[in-house]
Short mmCIF file of N, CA and C in Angstrom, two decimals:
data_model
loop_
_atom_site.label_atom_id
_atom_site.label_comp_id
_atom_site.label_asym_id
_atom_site.label_seq_id
_atom_site.Cartn_x
_atom_site.Cartn_y
_atom_site.Cartn_z
N MET R 216 67.88 -136.48 130.91
CA MET R 216 66.82 -137.28 131.47
C MET R 216 66.08 -137.97 130.35
N LYS R 217 65.74 -137.26 129.28
CA LYS R 217 64.99 -137.85 128.17
C LYS R 217 65.84 -138.90 127.48
N ARG R 218 67.13 -138.68 127.43
CA ARG R 218 68.04 -139.66 126.76
C ARG R 218 68.09 -140.95 127.64
N SER R 219 68.12 -140.85 128.92
CA SER R 219 68.17 -142.07 129.79
C SER R 219 66.88 -142.86 129.69
N ILE R 220 65.78 -142.21 129.57
CA ILE R 220 64.47 -142.90 129.48
C ILE R 220 64.43 -143.55 128.13
N GLY R 221 64.86 -142.92 127.10
CA GLY R 221 64.89 -143.59 125.75
C GLY R 221 65.80 -144.77 125.71
N PHE R 222 66.93 -144.65 126.40
CA PHE R 222 67.85 -145.84 126.46
C PHE R 222 67.23 -146.95 127.21
N LEU R 223 66.56 -146.67 128.38
CA LEU R 223 65.92 -147.74 129.10
C LEU R 223 64.80 -148.44 128.32
N MET R 224 64.07 -147.59 127.56
CA MET R 224 62.94 -148.25 126.72
C MET R 224 63.61 -149.08 125.64
N PHE R 225 64.68 -148.63 125.02
CA PHE R 225 65.40 -149.44 123.98
C PHE R 225 65.89 -150.72 124.60
N ALA R 226 66.57 -150.68 125.81
CA ALA R 226 67.10 -151.81 126.46
C ALA R 226 65.99 -152.82 126.83
N GLY R 227 64.88 -152.26 127.25
CA GLY R 227 63.79 -153.14 127.63
C GLY R 227 63.25 -153.92 126.41
N CYS R 228 63.07 -153.20 125.30
CA CYS R 228 62.62 -153.83 124.05
C CYS R 228 63.65 -154.94 123.64
N MET R 229 64.92 -154.66 123.73
CA MET R 229 65.87 -155.67 123.35
C MET R 229 65.83 -156.91 124.24
N VAL R 230 65.60 -156.73 125.50
CA VAL R 230 65.43 -157.85 126.37
C VAL R 230 64.20 -158.70 126.02
N LEU R 231 63.15 -158.07 125.72
CA LEU R 231 61.96 -158.72 125.33
C LEU R 231 62.14 -159.47 123.99
N LEU R 232 62.79 -158.88 123.07
CA LEU R 232 63.05 -159.53 121.76
C LEU R 232 64.03 -160.69 121.91
N ALA R 233 64.92 -160.61 122.86
CA ALA R 233 65.88 -161.69 123.04
C ALA R 233 65.20 -162.95 123.51
N GLY R 234 64.05 -162.80 124.21
CA GLY R 234 63.38 -163.97 124.73
C GLY R 234 62.44 -164.60 123.70
N CYS R 235 62.27 -164.03 122.54
CA CYS R 235 61.34 -164.51 121.53
C CYS R 235 62.03 -165.61 120.66
N LYS R 236 61.27 -166.53 120.27
CA LYS R 236 61.77 -167.57 119.36
C LYS R 236 61.45 -167.08 117.90
N PRO R 237 62.18 -167.51 116.91
CA PRO R 237 61.85 -167.12 115.60
C PRO R 237 60.51 -167.68 115.19
N ASP R 238 59.75 -166.98 114.40
CA ASP R 238 58.42 -167.37 113.99
C ASP R 238 58.41 -168.73 113.23
N GLY R 239 59.47 -169.00 112.55
CA GLY R 239 59.52 -170.24 111.85
C GLY R 239 59.38 -171.51 112.70
N MET R 240 59.85 -171.38 113.97
CA MET R 240 59.73 -172.51 114.86
C MET R 240 58.34 -172.62 115.50
N GLN R 241 57.58 -171.56 115.50
CA GLN R 241 56.27 -171.49 116.14
C GLN R 241 55.16 -171.85 115.21
N ASN R 242 54.93 -173.12 115.03
CA ASN R 242 53.86 -173.58 114.19
C ASN R 242 52.89 -174.43 115.00
N TYR R 243 51.89 -174.96 114.31
CA TYR R 243 50.87 -175.70 114.99
C TYR R 243 51.45 -176.89 115.77
N GLN R 244 52.31 -177.61 115.15
CA GLN R 244 52.92 -178.76 115.84
C GLN R 244 53.74 -178.34 117.09
N TYR R 245 54.46 -177.28 116.94
CA TYR R 245 55.30 -176.77 118.06
C TYR R 245 54.38 -176.43 119.29
N PHE R 246 53.26 -175.83 118.98
CA PHE R 246 52.35 -175.49 120.08
C PHE R 246 51.61 -176.67 120.62
N LYS R 247 51.36 -177.69 119.81
CA LYS R 247 50.77 -178.94 120.31
C LYS R 247 51.73 -179.60 121.32
N ASP R 248 52.99 -179.49 121.00
CA ASP R 248 54.00 -180.11 121.81
C ASP R 248 54.34 -179.28 123.08
N ASN R 249 54.04 -177.97 123.07
CA ASN R 249 54.37 -177.03 124.11
C ASN R 249 53.15 -176.25 124.52
N PRO R 250 52.20 -176.85 125.24
CA PRO R 250 50.95 -176.12 125.54
C PRO R 250 51.12 -174.87 126.43
N ALA R 251 52.08 -174.86 127.24
CA ALA R 251 52.35 -173.69 128.03
C ALA R 251 52.77 -172.53 127.19
N GLU R 252 53.59 -172.77 126.20
CA GLU R 252 53.98 -171.75 125.24
C GLU R 252 52.80 -171.23 124.46
N ALA R 253 51.93 -172.16 124.05
CA ALA R 253 50.73 -171.75 123.32
C ALA R 253 49.89 -170.76 124.14
N LYS R 254 49.67 -171.13 125.41
CA LYS R 254 48.88 -170.24 126.26
C LYS R 254 49.54 -168.86 126.44
N SER R 255 50.85 -168.86 126.46
CA SER R 255 51.57 -167.61 126.60
C SER R 255 51.33 -166.75 125.34
N VAL R 256 51.47 -167.29 124.17
CA VAL R 256 51.31 -166.62 122.88
C VAL R 256 49.86 -166.14 122.76
N ILE R 257 48.95 -167.02 123.14
CA ILE R 257 47.47 -166.59 123.09
C ILE R 257 47.24 -165.45 123.99
N GLY R 258 47.79 -165.44 125.14
CA GLY R 258 47.64 -164.31 126.08
C GLY R 258 48.21 -163.05 125.54
N GLU R 259 49.43 -163.15 124.91
CA GLU R 259 50.08 -162.02 124.29
C GLU R 259 49.21 -161.49 123.12
N CYS R 260 48.70 -162.34 122.32
CA CYS R 260 47.89 -161.91 121.20
C CYS R 260 46.61 -161.23 121.62
N ARG R 261 46.01 -161.71 122.72
CA ARG R 261 44.75 -161.11 123.23
C ARG R 261 45.10 -159.75 123.84
N LEU R 262 46.19 -159.66 124.54
CA LEU R 262 46.58 -158.44 125.19
C LEU R 262 46.90 -157.34 124.17
N ASN R 263 47.68 -157.71 123.12
CA ASN R 263 48.08 -156.73 122.07
C ASN R 263 47.04 -156.49 121.02
N GLY R 264 46.17 -157.51 120.85
CA GLY R 264 45.21 -157.47 119.76
C GLY R 264 45.90 -157.87 118.49
N THR R 265 45.11 -158.17 117.48
CA THR R 265 45.67 -158.66 116.18
C THR R 265 45.41 -157.66 115.07
N ARG R 266 44.68 -156.60 115.32
CA ARG R 266 44.40 -155.63 114.30
C ARG R 266 45.76 -154.96 113.92
N GLY R 267 46.03 -154.94 112.64
CA GLY R 267 47.23 -154.26 112.15
C GLY R 267 48.45 -155.18 112.33
N MET R 268 48.38 -156.38 112.83
CA MET R 268 49.49 -157.25 113.06
C MET R 268 50.02 -157.80 111.71
N ASP R 269 51.31 -157.96 111.57
CA ASP R 269 51.85 -158.49 110.31
C ASP R 269 51.35 -159.93 110.15
N ALA R 270 51.41 -160.40 108.89
CA ALA R 270 50.82 -161.69 108.55
C ALA R 270 51.59 -162.83 109.26
N LYS R 271 52.88 -162.72 109.41
CA LYS R 271 53.61 -163.80 110.03
C LYS R 271 53.19 -163.94 111.53
N ARG R 272 53.13 -162.86 112.19
CA ARG R 272 52.79 -162.90 113.59
C ARG R 272 51.29 -163.39 113.74
N GLN R 273 50.49 -162.97 112.84
CA GLN R 273 49.05 -163.41 112.89
C GLN R 273 48.96 -164.88 112.71
N ALA R 274 49.83 -165.52 111.86
CA ALA R 274 49.91 -166.92 111.63
C ALA R 274 50.34 -167.64 112.93
N VAL R 275 51.28 -167.04 113.69
CA VAL R 275 51.72 -167.68 114.96
C VAL R 275 50.55 -167.60 115.92
N CYS R 276 49.82 -166.52 116.02
CA CYS R 276 48.61 -166.47 116.90
C CYS R 276 47.62 -167.49 116.57
N ASP R 277 47.37 -167.66 115.24
CA ASP R 277 46.36 -168.63 114.77
C ASP R 277 46.86 -170.09 115.10
N ALA R 278 48.12 -170.36 114.87
CA ALA R 278 48.64 -171.71 115.20
C ALA R 278 48.57 -172.01 116.68
N ALA R 279 48.81 -171.08 117.52
CA ALA R 279 48.72 -171.27 118.94
C ALA R 279 47.28 -171.49 119.38
N SER R 280 46.35 -170.69 118.88
CA SER R 280 44.92 -170.87 119.12
C SER R 280 44.40 -172.20 118.64
N GLY R 281 44.80 -172.60 117.47
CA GLY R 281 44.34 -173.88 116.91
C GLY R 281 44.86 -175.08 117.75
N ALA R 282 46.08 -174.99 118.18
CA ALA R 282 46.67 -176.05 118.95
C ALA R 282 46.00 -176.14 120.32
N GLU R 283 45.73 -175.00 120.91
CA GLU R 283 45.04 -174.96 122.16
C GLU R 283 43.57 -175.51 122.08
N GLN R 284 42.92 -175.16 121.06
CA GLN R 284 41.53 -175.62 120.84
C GLN R 284 41.56 -177.18 120.68
N SER R 285 42.50 -177.67 119.87
CA SER R 285 42.49 -179.04 119.56
C SER R 285 42.88 -179.87 120.88
N ARG R 286 43.75 -179.27 121.70
CA ARG R 286 44.09 -179.90 123.00
C ARG R 286 42.87 -179.83 123.92
N LYS R 287 42.19 -178.76 123.91
CA LYS R 287 41.08 -178.58 124.85
C LYS R 287 39.92 -179.55 124.44
N TYR R 288 39.67 -179.70 123.22
CA TYR R 288 38.46 -180.51 122.76
C TYR R 288 38.90 -181.91 122.34
N GLY R 289 40.17 -182.29 122.48
CA GLY R 289 40.60 -183.64 122.22
C GLY R 289 40.74 -184.04 120.79
N ALA R 290 40.80 -183.08 119.89
CA ALA R 290 40.96 -183.36 118.45
C ALA R 290 42.38 -183.85 118.17
N GLY R 291 42.53 -184.81 117.33
CA GLY R 291 43.83 -185.21 116.91
C GLY R 291 44.63 -186.02 117.90
N ASN R 292 44.03 -186.52 118.96
CA ASN R 292 44.79 -187.27 119.96
C ASN R 292 44.89 -188.74 119.63
#
């Protein structure tokens, strides 16, 4: 039983990771061009929190937030 639960958790993590884009693609301009993706990342960052997050993932969260704020307030249009 424990082995099957562990396998299911592993399989679930792999499915989630398969849907992620490499961090190199997720920069400010990417999120400006894809506002739905920015909202998704912002939601994920809020849900998981950023305390203890690695620097690369924190940069992705910051880029998504910056792009969303500039879209919301009309900066750079």
